[in-house]
PDB file of C-alpha atoms in Angstrom:
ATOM      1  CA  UNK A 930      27.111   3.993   9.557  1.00  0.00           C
ATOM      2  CA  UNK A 931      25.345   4.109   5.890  1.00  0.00           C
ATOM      3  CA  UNK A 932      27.521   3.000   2.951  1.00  0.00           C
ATOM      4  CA  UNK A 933      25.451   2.683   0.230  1.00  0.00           C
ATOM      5  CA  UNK A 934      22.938   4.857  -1.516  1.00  0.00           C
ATOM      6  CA  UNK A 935      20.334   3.888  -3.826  1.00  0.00           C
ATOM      7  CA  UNK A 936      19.087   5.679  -6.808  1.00  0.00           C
ATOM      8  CA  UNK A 937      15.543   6.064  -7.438  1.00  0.00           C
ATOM      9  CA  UNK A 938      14.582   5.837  -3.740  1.00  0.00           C
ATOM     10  CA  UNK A 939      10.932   4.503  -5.554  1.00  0.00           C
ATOM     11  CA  UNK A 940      10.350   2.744  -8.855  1.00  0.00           C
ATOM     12  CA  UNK A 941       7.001   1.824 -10.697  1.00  0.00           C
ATOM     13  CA  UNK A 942       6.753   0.113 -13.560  1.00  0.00           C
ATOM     14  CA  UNK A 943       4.666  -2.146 -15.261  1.00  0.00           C
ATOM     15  CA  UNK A 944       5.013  -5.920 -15.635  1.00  0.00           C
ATOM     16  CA  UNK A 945       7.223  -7.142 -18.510  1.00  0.00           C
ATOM     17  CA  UNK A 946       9.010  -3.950 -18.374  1.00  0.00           C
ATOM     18  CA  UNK A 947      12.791  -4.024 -17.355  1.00  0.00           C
ATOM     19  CA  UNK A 948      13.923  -2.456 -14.042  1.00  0.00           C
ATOM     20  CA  UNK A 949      16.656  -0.420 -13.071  1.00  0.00           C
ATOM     21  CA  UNK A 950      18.249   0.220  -9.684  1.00  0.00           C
ATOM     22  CA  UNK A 951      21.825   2.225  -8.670  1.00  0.00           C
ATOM     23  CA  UNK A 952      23.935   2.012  -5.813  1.00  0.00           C
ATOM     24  CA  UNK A 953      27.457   4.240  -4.729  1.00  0.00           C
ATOM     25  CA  UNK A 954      29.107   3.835  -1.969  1.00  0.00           C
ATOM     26  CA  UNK A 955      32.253   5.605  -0.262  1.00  0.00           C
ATOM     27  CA  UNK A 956      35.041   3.434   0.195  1.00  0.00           C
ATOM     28  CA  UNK A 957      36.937   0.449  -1.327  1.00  0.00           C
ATOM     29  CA  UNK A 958      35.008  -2.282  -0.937  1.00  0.00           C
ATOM     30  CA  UNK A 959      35.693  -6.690  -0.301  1.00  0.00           C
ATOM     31  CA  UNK A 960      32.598  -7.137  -2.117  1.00  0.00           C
ATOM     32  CA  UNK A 961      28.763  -6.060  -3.086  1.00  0.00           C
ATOM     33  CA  UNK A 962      25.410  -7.338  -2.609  1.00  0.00           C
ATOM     34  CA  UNK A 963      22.072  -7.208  -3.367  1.00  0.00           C
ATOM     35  CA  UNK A 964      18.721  -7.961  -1.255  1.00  0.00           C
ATOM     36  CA  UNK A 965      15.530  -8.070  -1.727  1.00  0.00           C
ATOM     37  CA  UNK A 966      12.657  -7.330   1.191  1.00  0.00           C
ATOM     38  CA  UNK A 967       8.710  -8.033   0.921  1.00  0.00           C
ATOM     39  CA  UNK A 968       7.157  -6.022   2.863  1.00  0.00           C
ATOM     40  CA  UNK A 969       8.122  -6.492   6.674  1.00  0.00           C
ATOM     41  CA  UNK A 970       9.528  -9.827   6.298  1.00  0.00           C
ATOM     42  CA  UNK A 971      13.020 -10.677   6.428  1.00  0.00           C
ATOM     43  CA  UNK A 972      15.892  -9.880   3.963  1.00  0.00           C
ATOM     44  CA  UNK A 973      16.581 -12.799   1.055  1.00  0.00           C
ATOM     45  CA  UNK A 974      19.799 -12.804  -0.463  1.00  0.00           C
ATOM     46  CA  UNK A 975      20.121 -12.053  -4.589  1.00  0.00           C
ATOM     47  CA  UNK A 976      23.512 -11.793  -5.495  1.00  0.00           C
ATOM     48  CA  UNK A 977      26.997 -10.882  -4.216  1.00  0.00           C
ATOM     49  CA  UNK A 978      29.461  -9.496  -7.240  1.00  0.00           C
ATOM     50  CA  UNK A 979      33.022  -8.990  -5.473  1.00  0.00           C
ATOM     51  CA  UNK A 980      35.174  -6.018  -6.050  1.00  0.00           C
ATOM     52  CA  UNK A 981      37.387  -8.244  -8.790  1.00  0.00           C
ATOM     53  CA  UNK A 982      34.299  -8.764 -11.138  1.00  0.00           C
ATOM     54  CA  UNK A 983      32.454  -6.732 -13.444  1.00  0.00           C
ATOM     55  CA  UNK A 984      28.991  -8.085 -14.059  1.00  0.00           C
ATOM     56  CA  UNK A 985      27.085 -11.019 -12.729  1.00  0.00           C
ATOM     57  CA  UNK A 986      23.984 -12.670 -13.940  1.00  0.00           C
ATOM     58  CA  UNK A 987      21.626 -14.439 -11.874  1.00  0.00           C
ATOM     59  CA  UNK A 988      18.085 -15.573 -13.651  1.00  0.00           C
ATOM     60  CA  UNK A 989      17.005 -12.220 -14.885  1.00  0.00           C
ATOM     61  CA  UNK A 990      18.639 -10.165 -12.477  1.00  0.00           C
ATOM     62  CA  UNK A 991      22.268  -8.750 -14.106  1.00  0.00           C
ATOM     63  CA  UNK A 992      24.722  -6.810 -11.865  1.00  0.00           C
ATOM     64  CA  UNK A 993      27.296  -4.630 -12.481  1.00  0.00           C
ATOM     65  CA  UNK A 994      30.019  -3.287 -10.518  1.00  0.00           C
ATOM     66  CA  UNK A 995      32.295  -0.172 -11.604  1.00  0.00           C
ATOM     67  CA  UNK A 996      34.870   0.225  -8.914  1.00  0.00           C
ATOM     68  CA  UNK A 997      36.570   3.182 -10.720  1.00  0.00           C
ATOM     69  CA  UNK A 998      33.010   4.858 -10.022  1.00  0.00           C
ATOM     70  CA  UNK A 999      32.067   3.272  -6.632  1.00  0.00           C
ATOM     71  CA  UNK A1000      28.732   2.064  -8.235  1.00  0.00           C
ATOM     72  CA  UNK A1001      26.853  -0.673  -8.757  1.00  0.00           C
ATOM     73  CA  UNK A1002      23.719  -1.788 -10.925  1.00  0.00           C
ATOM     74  CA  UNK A1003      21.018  -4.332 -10.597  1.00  0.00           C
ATOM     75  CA  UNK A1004      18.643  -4.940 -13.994  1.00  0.00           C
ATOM     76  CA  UNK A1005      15.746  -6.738 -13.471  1.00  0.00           C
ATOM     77  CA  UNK A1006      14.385  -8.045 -16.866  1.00  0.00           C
ATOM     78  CA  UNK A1007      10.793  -9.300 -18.041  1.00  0.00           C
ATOM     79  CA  UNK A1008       9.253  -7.788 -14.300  1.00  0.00           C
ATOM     80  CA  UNK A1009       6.794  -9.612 -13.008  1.00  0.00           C
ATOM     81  CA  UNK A1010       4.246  -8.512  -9.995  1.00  0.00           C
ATOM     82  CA  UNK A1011       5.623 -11.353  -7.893  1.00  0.00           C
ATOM     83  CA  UNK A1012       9.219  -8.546  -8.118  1.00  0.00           C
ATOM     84  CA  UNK A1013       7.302  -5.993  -6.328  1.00  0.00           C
ATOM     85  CA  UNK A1014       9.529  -5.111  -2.673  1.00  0.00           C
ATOM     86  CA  UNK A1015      12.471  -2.936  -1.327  1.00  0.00           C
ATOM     87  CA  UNK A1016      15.700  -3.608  -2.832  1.00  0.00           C
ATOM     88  CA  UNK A1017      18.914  -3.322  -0.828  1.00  0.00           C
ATOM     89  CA  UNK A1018      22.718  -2.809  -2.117  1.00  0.00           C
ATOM     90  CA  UNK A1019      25.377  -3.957   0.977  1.00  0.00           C
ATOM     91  CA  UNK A1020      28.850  -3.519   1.067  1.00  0.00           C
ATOM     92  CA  UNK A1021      31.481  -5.305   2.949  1.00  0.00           C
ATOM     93  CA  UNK A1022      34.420  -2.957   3.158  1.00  0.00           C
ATOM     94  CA  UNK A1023      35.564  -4.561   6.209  1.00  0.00           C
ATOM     95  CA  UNK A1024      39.509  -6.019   6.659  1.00  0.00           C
ATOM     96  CA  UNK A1025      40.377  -9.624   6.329  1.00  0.00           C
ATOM     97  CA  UNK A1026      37.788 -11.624   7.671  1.00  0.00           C
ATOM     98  CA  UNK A1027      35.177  -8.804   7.876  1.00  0.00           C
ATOM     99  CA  UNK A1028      31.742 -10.160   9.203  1.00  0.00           C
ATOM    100  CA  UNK A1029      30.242  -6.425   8.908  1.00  0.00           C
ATOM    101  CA  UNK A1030      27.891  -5.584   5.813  1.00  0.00           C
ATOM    102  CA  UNK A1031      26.376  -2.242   5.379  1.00  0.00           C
ATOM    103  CA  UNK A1032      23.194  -1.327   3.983  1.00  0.00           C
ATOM    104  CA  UNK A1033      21.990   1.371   1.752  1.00  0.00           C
ATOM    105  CA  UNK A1034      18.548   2.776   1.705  1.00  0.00           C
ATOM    106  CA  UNK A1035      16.866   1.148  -0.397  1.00  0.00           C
ATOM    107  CA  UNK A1036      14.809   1.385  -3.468  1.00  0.00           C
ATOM    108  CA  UNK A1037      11.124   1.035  -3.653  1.00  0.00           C
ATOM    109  CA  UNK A1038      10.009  -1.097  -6.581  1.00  0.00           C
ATOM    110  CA  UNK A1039       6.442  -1.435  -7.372  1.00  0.00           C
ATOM    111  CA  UNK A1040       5.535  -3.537 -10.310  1.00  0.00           C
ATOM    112  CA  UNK A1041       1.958  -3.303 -11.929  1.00  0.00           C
ATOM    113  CA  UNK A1042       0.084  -6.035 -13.327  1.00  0.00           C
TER     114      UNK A1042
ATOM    115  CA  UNK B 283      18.374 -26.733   6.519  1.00  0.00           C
ATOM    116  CA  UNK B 284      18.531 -23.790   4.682  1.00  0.00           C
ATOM    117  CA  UNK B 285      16.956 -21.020   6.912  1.00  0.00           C
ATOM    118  CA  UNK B 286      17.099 -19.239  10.142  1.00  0.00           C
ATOM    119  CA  UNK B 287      14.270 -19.516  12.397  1.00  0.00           C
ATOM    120  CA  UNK B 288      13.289 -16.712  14.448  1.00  0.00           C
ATOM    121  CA  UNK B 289      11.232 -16.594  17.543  1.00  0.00           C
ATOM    122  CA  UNK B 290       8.605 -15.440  18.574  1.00  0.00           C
ATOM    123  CA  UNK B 291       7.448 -13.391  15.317  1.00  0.00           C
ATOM    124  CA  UNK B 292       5.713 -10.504  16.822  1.00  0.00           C
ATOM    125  CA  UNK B 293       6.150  -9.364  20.656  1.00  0.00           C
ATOM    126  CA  UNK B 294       4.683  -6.819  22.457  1.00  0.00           C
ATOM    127  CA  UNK B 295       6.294  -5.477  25.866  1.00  0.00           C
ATOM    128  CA  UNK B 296       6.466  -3.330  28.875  1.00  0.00           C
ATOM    129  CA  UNK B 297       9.189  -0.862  29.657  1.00  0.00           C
ATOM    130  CA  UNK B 298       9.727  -3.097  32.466  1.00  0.00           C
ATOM    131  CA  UNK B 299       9.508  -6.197  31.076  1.00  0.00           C
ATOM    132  CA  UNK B 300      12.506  -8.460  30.779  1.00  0.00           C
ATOM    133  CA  UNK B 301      12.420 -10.438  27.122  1.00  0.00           C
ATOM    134  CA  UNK B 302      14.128 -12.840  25.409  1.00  0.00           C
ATOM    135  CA  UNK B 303      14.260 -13.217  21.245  1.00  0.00           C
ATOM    136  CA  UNK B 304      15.738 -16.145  20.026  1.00  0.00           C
ATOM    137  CA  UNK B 305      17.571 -17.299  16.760  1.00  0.00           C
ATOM    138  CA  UNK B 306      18.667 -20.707  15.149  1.00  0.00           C
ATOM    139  CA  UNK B 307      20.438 -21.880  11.663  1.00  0.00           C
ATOM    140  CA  UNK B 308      21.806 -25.326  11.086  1.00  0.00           C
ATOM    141  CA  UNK B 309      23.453 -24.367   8.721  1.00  0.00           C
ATOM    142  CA  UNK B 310      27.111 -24.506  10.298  1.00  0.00           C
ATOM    143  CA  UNK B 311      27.551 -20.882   9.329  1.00  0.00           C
ATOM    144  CA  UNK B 312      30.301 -19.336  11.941  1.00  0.00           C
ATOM    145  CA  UNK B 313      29.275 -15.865  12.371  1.00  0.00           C
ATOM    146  CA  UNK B 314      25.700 -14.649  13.538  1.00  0.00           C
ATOM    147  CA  UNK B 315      24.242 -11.235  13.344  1.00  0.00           C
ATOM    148  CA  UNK B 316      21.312  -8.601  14.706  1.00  0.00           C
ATOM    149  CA  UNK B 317      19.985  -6.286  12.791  1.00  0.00           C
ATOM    150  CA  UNK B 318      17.574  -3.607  13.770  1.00  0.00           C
ATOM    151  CA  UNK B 319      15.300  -1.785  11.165  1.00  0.00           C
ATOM    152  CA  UNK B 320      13.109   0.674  11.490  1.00  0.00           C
ATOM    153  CA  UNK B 321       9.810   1.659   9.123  1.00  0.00           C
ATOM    154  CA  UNK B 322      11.186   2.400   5.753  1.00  0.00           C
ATOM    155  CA  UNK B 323      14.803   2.320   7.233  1.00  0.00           C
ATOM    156  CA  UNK B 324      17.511   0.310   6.001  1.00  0.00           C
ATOM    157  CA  UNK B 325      19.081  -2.632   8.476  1.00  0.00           C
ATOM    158  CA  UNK B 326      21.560  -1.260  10.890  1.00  0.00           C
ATOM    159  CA  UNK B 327      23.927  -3.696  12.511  1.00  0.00           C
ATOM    160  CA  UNK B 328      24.079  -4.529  16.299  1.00  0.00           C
ATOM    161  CA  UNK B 329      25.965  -7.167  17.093  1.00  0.00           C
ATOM    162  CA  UNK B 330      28.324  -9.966  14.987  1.00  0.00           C
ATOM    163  CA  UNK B 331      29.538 -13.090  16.801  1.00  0.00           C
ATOM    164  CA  UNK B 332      32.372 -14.941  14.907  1.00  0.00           C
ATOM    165  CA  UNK B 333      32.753 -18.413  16.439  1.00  0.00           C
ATOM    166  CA  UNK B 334      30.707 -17.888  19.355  1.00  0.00           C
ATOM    167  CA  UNK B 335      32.561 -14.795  20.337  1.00  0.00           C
ATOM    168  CA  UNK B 336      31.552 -11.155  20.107  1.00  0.00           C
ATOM    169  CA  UNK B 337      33.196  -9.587  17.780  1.00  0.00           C
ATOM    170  CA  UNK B 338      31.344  -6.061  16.630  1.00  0.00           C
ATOM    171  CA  UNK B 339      29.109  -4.276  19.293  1.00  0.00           C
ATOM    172  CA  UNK B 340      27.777  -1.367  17.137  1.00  0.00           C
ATOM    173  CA  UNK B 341      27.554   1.232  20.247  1.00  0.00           C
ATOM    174  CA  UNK B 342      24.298  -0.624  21.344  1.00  0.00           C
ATOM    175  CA  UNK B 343      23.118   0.528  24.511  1.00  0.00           C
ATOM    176  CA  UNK B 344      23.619  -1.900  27.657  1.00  0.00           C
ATOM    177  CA  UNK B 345      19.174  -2.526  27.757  1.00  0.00           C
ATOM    178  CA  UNK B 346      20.326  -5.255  24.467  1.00  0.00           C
ATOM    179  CA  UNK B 347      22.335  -7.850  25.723  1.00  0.00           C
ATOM    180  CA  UNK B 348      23.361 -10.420  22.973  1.00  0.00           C
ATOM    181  CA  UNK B 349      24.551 -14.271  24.274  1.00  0.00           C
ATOM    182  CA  UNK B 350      25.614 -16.987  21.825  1.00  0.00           C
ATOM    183  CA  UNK B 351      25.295 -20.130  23.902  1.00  0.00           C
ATOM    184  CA  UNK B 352      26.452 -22.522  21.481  1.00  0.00           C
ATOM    185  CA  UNK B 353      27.326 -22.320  17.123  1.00  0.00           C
ATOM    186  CA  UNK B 354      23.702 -22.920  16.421  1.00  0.00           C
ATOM    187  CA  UNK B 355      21.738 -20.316  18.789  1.00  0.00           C
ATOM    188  CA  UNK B 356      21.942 -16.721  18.965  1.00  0.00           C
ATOM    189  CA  UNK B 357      19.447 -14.541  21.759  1.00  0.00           C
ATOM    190  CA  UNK B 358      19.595 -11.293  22.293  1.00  0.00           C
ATOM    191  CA  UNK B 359      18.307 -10.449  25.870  1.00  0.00           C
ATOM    192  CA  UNK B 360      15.834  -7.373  26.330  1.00  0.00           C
ATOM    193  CA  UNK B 361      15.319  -4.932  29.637  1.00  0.00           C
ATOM    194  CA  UNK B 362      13.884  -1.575  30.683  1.00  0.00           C
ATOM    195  CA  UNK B 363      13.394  -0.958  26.785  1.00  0.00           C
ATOM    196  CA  UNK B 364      12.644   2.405  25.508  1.00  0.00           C
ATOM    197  CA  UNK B 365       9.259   2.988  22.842  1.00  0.00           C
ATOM    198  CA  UNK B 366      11.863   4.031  20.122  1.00  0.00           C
ATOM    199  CA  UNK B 367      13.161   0.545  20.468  1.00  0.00           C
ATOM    200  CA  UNK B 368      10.288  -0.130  18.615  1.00  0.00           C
ATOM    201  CA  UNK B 369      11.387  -2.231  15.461  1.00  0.00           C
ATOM    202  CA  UNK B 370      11.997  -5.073  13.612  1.00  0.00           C
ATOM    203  CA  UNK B 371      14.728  -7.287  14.730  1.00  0.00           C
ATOM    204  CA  UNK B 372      16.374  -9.709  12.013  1.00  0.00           C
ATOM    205  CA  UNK B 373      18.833 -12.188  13.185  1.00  0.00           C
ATOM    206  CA  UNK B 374      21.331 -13.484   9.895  1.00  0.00           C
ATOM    207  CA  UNK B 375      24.038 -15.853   9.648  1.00  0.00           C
ATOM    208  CA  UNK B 376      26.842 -16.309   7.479  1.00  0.00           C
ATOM    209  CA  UNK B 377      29.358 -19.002   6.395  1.00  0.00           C
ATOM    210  CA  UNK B 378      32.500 -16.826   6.059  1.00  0.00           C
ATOM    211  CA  UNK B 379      32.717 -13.088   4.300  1.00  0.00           C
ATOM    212  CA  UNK B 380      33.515 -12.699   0.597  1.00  0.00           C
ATOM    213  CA  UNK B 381      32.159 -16.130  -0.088  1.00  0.00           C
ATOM    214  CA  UNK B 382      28.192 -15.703   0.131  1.00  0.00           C
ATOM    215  CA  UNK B 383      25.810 -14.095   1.271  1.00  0.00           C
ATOM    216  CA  UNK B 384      23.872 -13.695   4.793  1.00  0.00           C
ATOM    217  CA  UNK B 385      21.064 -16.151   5.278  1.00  0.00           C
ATOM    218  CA  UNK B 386      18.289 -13.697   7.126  1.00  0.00           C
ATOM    219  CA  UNK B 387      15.423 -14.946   9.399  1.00  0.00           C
ATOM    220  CA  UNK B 388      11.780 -13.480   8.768  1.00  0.00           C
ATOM    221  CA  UNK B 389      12.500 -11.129  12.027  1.00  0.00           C
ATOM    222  CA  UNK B 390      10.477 -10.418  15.244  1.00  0.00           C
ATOM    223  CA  UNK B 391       8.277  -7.339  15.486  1.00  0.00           C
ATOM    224  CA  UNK B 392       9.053  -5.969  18.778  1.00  0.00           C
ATOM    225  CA  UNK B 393       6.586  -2.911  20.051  1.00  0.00           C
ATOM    226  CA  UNK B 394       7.488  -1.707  23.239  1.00  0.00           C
ATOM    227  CA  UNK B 395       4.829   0.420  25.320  1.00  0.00           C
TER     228      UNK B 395
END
């Protein structure tokens, strides 16, 4: 079952420019992250922000988590073409001791030189 | 060791063929995953194992057979596989849920035919 949704499904900037990707979900959540994925290679973990915190910086990436709202941000600043893959929001809403994340659709990023 | 190793990277079978892919992390994580994902599709879950044991079987049919021989090693055993089977599978680990992350493998390209 799909949890998240991401919002834009496809984002193109250019470099140096700030980007901007949204997440909701459905249900309470344990916690939130975010992944990123180069083209057909594996998933690489960015940042986990659990449902307790507000904001989270990591490097350039900030994320932001509004429980009230069942939404999450991530900002990447200062882009760079190296930034350019699919970006994933996962939930854990699972009990104690979940081992289940769920994974949104995705976002698109695309970041020009 | 920070990664999990996935093998082989691209495989191409028979409807009739009987398979094997294999995953590894020595990492001492507890709880080891399979993910399936599909062009432009987000990860969907198939299988956790939580100290060796199954835990979540995500209503995968009986042709994917997952075995966790020991903490380290994950397989998941292929037969009489379908063309829509036709994905990428990405084996992950984790150390426990709330605390980090899942650590994902680059994933095997599996085309059946």
């Amino acid at each position: 079952s799909q949890q998240g949704e991401e919002d834009p499904q496809a984002l193109s900037i250019q470099e140096g420019e700030n980007a901007t990707m949204n997440c909701s979900y459905k249900t309470s959540i344990n916690n939130l992250q975010w992944y990123r994925q180069n083209s057909g290679r594996g998933l690489v973990h960015l940042i986990l922000i659990r449902s307790n915190e507000r904001e989270k910086h990591s490097g350039r990436l900030r994320v932001t988590l509004d429980t009230s709202k069942k939404s999450s941000s991530l900002l990447i600043t200062a882009s760079r073409a190296a930034d350019t893959a699919s970006y994933f929001c996962a939930t854990d809403a699972g009990g104690a001791g979940s081992y289940q994340l769920t994974f949104g659709k995705g976002t698109k990023l695309s970041v020009i030189p | 060791d920070t990664e999990v190793t996935q093998t082989p990277k691209h495989l191409v079978m028979g409807m009739t063929n009987k398979k094997s892919l294999k995953c590894e992390q020595h990492m001492g994580h507890r709880a080891m995953y399979w993910y399936k994902q599909k062009a432009k599709k987000p990860p969907e879950l198939m299988f956790v194992y939580s100290y060796e044991k199954l835990s979540i079987n995500e209503s995968v049919p009986s042709r994917f057979s997952p075995e966790c021989p020991n903490s380290s090693l994950l397989n998941l055993h292929l037969h009489a596989l379908q063309p829509e089977d036709s994905a990428l599978y990405l084996c992950a680990s984790s150390q426990a849920p709330g605390v980090d992350g899942y650590t994902f493998g680059s994933g095997t390209r599996l085309t059946v035919v």
